[in-house]
CSV table of C-alpha atoms and ligand atoms in Angstrom, one decimal:
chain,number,residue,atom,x,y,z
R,1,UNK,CA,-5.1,17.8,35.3
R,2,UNK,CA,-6.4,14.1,34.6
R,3,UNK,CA,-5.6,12.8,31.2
R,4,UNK,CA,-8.0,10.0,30.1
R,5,UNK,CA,-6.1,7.8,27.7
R,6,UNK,CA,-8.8,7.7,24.9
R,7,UNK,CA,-6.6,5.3,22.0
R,8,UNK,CA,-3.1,3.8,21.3
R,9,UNK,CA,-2.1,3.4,17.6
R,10,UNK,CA,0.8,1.4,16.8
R,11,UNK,CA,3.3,4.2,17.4
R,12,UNK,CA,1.1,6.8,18.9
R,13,UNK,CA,-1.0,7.4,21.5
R,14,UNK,CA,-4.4,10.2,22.6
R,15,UNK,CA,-5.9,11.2,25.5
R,16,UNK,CA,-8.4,13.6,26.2
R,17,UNK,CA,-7.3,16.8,28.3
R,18,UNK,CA,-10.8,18.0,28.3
R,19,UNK,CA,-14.3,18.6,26.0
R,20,UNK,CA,-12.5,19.9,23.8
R,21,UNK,CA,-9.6,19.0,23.7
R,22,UNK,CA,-6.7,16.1,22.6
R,23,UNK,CA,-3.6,14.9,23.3
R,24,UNK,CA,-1.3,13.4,20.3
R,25,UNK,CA,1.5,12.1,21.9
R,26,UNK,CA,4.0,10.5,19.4
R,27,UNK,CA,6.2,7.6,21.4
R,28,UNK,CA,9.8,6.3,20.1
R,29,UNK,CA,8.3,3.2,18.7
R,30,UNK,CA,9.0,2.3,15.4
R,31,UNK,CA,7.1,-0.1,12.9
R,32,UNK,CA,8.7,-2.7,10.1
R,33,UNK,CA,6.6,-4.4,8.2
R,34,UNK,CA,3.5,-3.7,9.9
R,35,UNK,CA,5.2,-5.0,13.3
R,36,UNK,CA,6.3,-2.5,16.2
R,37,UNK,CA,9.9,-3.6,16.8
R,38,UNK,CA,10.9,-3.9,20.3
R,39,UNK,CA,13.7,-1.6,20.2
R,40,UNK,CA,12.9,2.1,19.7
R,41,UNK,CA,14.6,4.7,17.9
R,42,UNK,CA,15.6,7.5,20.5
R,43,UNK,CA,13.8,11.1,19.4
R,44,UNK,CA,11.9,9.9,17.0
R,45,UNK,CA,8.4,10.6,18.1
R,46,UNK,CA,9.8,14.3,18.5
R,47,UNK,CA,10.9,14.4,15.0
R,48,UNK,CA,7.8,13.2,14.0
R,49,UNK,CA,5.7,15.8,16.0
R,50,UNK,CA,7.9,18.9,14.9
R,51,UNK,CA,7.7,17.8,11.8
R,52,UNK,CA,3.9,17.6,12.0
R,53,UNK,CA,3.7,21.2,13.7
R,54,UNK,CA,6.3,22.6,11.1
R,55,UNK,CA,3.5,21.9,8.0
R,56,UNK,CA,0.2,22.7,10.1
R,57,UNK,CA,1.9,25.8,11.0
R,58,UNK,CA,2.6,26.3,7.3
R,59,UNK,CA,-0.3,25.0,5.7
R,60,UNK,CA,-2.8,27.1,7.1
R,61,UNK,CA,-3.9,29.3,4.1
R,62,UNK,CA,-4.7,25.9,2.6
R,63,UNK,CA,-6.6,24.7,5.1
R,64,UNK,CA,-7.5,25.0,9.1
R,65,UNK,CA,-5.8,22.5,11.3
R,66,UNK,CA,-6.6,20.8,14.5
R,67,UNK,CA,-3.0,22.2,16.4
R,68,UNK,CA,-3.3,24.2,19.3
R,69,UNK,CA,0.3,23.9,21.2
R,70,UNK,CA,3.3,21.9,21.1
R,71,UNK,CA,4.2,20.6,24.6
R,72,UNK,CA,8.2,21.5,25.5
R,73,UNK,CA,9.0,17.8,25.9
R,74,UNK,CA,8.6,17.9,21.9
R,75,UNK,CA,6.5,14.7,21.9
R,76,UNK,CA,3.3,16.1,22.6
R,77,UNK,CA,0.5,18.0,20.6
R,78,UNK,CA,-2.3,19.5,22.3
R,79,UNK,CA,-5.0,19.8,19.5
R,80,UNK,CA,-9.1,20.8,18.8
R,81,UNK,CA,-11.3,17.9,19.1
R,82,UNK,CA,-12.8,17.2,15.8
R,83,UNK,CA,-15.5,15.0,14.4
R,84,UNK,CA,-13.6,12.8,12.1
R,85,UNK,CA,-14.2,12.3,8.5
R,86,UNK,CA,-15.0,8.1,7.8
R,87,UNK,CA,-12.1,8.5,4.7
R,88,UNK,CA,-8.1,8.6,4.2
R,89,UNK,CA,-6.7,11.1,1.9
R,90,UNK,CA,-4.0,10.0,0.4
R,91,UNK,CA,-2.4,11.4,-2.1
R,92,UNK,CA,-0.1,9.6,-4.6
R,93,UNK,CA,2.8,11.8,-7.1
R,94,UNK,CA,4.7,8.4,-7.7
R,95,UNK,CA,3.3,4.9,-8.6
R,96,UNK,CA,4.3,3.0,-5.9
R,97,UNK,CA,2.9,0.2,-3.2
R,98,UNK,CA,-1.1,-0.6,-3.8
R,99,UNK,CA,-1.3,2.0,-6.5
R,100,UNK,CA,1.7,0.7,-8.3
R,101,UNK,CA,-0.2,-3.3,-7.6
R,102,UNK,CA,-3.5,-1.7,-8.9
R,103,UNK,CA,-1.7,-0.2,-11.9
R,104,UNK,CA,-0.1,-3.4,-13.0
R,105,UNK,CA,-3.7,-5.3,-12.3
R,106,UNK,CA,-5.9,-2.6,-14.1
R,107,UNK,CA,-4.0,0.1,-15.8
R,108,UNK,CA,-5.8,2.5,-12.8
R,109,UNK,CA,-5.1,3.7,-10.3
R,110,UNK,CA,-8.2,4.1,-7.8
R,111,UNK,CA,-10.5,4.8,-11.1
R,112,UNK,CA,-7.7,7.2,-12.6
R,113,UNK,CA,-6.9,6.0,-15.5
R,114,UNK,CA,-3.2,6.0,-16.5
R,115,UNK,CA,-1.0,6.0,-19.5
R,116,UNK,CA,0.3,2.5,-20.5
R,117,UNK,CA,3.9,1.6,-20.0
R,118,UNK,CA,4.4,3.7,-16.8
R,119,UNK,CA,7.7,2.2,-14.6
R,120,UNK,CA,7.5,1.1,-11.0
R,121,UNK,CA,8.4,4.8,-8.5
R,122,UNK,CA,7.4,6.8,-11.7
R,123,UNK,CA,6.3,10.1,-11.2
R,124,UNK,CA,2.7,10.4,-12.2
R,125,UNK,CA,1.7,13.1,-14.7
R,126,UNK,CA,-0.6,15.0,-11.8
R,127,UNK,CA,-0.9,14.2,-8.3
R,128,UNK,CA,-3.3,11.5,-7.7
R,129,UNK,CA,-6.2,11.5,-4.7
R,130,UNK,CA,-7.1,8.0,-4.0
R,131,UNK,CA,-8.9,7.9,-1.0
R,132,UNK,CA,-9.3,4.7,1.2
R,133,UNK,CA,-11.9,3.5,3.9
R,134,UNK,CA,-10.2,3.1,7.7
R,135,UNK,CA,-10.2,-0.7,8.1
R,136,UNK,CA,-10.5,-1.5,11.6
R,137,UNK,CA,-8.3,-4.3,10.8
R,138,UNK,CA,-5.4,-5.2,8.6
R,139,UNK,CA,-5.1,-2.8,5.5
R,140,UNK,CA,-6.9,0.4,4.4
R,141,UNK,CA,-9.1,-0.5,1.3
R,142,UNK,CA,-8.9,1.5,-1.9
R,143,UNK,CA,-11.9,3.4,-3.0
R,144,UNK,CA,-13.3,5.1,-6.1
R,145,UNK,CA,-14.4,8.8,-5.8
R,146,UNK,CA,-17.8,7.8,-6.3
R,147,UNK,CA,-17.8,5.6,-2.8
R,148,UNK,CA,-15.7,9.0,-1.2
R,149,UNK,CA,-19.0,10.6,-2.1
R,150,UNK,CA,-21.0,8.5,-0.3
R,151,UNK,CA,-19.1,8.3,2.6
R,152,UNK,CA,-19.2,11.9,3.0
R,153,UNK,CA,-21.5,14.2,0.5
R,154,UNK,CA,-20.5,15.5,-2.7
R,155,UNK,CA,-19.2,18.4,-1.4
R,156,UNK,CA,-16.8,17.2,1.1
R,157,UNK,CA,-15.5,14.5,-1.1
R,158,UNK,CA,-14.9,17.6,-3.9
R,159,UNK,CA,-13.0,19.5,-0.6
R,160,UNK,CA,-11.5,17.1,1.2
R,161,UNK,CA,-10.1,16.1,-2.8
R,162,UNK,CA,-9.0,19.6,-3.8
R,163,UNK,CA,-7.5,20.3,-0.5
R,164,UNK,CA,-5.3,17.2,-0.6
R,165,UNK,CA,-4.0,17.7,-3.8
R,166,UNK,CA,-3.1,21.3,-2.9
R,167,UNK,CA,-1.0,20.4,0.5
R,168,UNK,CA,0.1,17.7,-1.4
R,169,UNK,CA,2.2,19.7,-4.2
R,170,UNK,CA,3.1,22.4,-1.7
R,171,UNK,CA,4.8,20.0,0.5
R,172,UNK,CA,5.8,17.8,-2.5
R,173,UNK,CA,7.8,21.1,-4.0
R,174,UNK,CA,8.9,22.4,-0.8
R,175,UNK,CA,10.8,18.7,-0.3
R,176,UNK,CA,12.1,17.8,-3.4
R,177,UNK,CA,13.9,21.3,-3.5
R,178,UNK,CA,15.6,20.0,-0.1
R,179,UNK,CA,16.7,16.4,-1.3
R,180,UNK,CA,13.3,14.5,-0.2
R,181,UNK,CA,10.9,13.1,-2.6
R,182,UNK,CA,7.5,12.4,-0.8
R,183,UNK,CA,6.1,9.8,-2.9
R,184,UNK,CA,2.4,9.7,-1.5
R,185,UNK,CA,1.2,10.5,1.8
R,186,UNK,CA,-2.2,10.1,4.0
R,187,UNK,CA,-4.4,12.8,5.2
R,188,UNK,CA,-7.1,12.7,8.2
R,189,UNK,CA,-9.8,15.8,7.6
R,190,UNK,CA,-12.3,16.2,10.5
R,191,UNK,CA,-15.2,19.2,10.9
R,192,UNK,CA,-14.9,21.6,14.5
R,193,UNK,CA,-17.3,22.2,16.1
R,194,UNK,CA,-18.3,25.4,13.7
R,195,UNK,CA,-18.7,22.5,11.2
R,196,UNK,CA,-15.3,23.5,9.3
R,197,UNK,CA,-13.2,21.3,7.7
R,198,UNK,CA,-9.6,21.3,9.4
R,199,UNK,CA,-6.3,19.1,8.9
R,200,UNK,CA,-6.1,16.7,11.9
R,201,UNK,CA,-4.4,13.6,13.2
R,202,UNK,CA,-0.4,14.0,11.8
R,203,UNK,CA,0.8,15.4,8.6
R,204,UNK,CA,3.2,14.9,5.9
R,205,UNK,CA,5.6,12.8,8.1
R,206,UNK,CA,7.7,10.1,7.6
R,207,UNK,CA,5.1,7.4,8.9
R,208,UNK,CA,2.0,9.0,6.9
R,209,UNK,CA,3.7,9.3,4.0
R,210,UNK,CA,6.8,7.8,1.4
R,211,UNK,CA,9.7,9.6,2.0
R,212,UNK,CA,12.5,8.8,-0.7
R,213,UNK,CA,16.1,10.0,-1.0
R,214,UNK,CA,16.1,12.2,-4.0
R,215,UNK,CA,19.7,11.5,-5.0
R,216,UNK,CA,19.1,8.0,-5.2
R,217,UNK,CA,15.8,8.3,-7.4
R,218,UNK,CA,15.4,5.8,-9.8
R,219,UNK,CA,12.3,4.7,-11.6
R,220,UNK,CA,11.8,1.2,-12.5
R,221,UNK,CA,12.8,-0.4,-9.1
R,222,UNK,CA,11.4,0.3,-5.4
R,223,UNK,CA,12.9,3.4,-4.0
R,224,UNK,CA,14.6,2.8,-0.5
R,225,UNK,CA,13.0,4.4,2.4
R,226,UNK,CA,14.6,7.6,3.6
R,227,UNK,CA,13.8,6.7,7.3
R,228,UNK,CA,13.5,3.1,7.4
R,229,UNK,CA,15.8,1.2,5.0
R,230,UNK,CA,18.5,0.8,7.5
R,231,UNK,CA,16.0,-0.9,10.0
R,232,UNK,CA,14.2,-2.9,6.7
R,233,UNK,CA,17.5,-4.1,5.5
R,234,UNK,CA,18.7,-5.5,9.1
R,235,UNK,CA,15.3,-7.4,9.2
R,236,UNK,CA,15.8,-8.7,5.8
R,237,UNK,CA,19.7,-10.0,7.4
R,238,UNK,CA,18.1,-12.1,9.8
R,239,UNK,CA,15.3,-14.2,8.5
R,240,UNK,CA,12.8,-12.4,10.4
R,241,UNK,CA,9.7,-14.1,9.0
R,242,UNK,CA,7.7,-10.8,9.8
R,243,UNK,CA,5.4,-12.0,12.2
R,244,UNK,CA,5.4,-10.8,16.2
R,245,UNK,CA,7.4,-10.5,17.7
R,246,UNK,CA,9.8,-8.4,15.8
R,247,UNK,CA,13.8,-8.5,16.1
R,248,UNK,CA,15.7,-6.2,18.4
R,249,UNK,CA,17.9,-3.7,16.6
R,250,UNK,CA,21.4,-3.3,17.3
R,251,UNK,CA,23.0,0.0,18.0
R,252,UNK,CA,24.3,0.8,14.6
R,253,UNK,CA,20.9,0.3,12.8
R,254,UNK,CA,19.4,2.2,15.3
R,255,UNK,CA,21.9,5.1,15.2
R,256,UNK,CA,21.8,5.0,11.9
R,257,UNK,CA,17.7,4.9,11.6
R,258,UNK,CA,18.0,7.9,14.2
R,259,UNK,CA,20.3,10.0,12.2
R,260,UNK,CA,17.9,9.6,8.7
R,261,UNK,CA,14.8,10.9,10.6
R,262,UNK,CA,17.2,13.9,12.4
R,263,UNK,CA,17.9,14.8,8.8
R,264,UNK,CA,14.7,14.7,7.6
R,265,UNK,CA,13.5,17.1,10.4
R,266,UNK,CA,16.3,19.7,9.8
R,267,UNK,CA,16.3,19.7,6.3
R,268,UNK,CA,12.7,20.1,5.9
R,269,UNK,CA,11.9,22.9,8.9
R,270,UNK,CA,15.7,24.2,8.2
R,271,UNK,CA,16.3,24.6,11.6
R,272,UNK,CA,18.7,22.0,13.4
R,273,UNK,CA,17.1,19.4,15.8
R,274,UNK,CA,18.9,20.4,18.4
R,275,UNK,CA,17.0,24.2,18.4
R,276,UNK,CA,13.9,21.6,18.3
R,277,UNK,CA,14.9,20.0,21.9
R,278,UNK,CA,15.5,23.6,23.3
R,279,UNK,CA,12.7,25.2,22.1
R,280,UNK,CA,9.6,23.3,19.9
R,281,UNK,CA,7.5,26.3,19.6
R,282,UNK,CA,10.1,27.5,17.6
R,283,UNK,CA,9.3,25.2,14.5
R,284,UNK,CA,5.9,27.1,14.6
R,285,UNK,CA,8.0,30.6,13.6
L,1,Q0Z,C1,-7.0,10.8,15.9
L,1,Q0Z,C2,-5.1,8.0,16.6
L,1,Q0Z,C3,-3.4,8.2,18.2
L,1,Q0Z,C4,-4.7,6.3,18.2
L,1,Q0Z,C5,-8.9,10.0,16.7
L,1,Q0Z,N1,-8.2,16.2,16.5
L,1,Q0Z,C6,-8.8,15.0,16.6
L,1,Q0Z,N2,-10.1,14.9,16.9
L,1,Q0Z,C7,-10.8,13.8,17.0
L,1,Q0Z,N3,-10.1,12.6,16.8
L,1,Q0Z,C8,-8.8,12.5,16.5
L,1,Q0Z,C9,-8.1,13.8,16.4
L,1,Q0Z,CL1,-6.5,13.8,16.0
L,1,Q0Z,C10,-8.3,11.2,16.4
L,1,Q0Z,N4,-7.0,9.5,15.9
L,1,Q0Z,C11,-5.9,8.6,15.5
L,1,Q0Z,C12,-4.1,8.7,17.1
L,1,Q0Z,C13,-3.6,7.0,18.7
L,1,Q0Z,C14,-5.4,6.8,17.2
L,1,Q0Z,F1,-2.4,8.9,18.7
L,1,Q0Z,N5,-8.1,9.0,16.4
């Protein structure tokens, strides 16, 4: 069965298995700073896909998704070629990063306009959509609603919008009352080949979306990264000016970083990691 390696993101890489068919395979690779690290974080890319396959598999009265199968080495997502929307759907419930920068500069947030006086991390009123264009470089670029609707018609914008908002809160709810906050997070939409819209690429993980510590919520500063923070603060340590390449991690910060994104994964799916590694259909149950 020849696998044609089709693209390689910075953590991530696809291959076609067939017509219609692709393979997501999620590596061990981890980013900082928008810089892959040479030292990767053992399981991660298997968190990261059964955590993926735990909300498709949930999320299907809200909307169809690309999933087919989970492979058994955990990693690997075999998944329905789709015809990708132009347009990132993210989806903000706390004013942080670019919204938080926009806020500050404009009082908006993507052309949402926002109550005056709101703190840093606070929670917005109502889940925000703010869609952004897929740079083929550097950063993704904010949009209003009205360039969504060029991009993609009226009605897919209105879709692609109410959809997002709707995985959005019941992901958002479902976390919170497990001790994770997810602050924003980025959808990818695509049509099959029926022409129906369906949840692609990866879903409400920790790399397409903010995942904070609830206990250690506190507007009016930057939340620290459930996943990350111990690999942020060791790059902070060592004068790592943020450019390639990045610094190796020791064993404790990787450890460390390993055990956040094991937690993440069994509190989320309430089943233990380890039940994962034997069996990853079993997140789909
Ligand atoms: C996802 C990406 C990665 C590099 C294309 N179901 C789908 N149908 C069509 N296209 C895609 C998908 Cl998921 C698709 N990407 C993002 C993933 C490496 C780029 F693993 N690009």
């Amino acid at each position: 069965m020849p696998e044609t390696h089709l693209a390689s993101g910075k953590v991530r890489e696809l291959y076609a298995l067939d017509d219609e068919r692709l393979l997501l395979v999620a590596s061990d690779r981890i980013s900082t700073f928008d810089v892959v690290l040479p030292t990767e974080i053992p399981d991660k890319g298997r968190v990261l896909t059964g955590l993926s396959a735990f909300w498709f598999a949930r999320t299907r009265e809200i909307v169809d998704n690309h999933m087919l199968a989970i492979r058994a080495d955990g990693r690997s997502t075999e998944c329905r070629r789709l015809e990708m929307l132009p347009l990132e759907c993210v989806v903000r419930g706390y004013l942080t990063g670019s919204g938080w920068k926009d806020y500050l500069a404009s009082g908006e947030v993507c052309g949402h306009e926002l109550p005056a006086g709101l703190q840093e991390s606070a929670r917005l009123p109502e889940p925000l959509f703010t869609p952004s264009t897929k740079a083929q470089t550097g950063h993704d670029e904010n949009i209003t609603r009205a360039r969504a609707v060029g991009l993609v018609g009226e009605e897919l914008a209105s879709r692609v919008e109410q959809v997002s908002i709707a995985l959005y809160r019941f992901a958002a709810e479902w976390a919170a009352a497990r001790g994770i906050l997810i602050a924003d997070t980025k959808f990818e939409f695509g049509l099959d080949a029926d022409g129906k819209l369906c949840l692609g690429d990866e879903a409400l993980t920790p790399d397409s979306s903010r995942f904070w510590p609830a206990d250690e919520y506190e507007p009016g500063r930057g939340q620290p990264s459930y996943d990350k923070q111990f690999a942020r603060d060791y790059c902070e340590t060592v004068g790592w000016d943020k450019t390639e390449p990045g610094p190796e991690l020791p064993a404790d910060v990787v450890d460390g970083t390993r055990a956040r994104y094991i937690e993440a994964f069994d509190r989320l799916t309430e089943l233990p990691f380890d039940r994962y590694l034997d069996d990853p259909e079993g997140v789909l149950r």
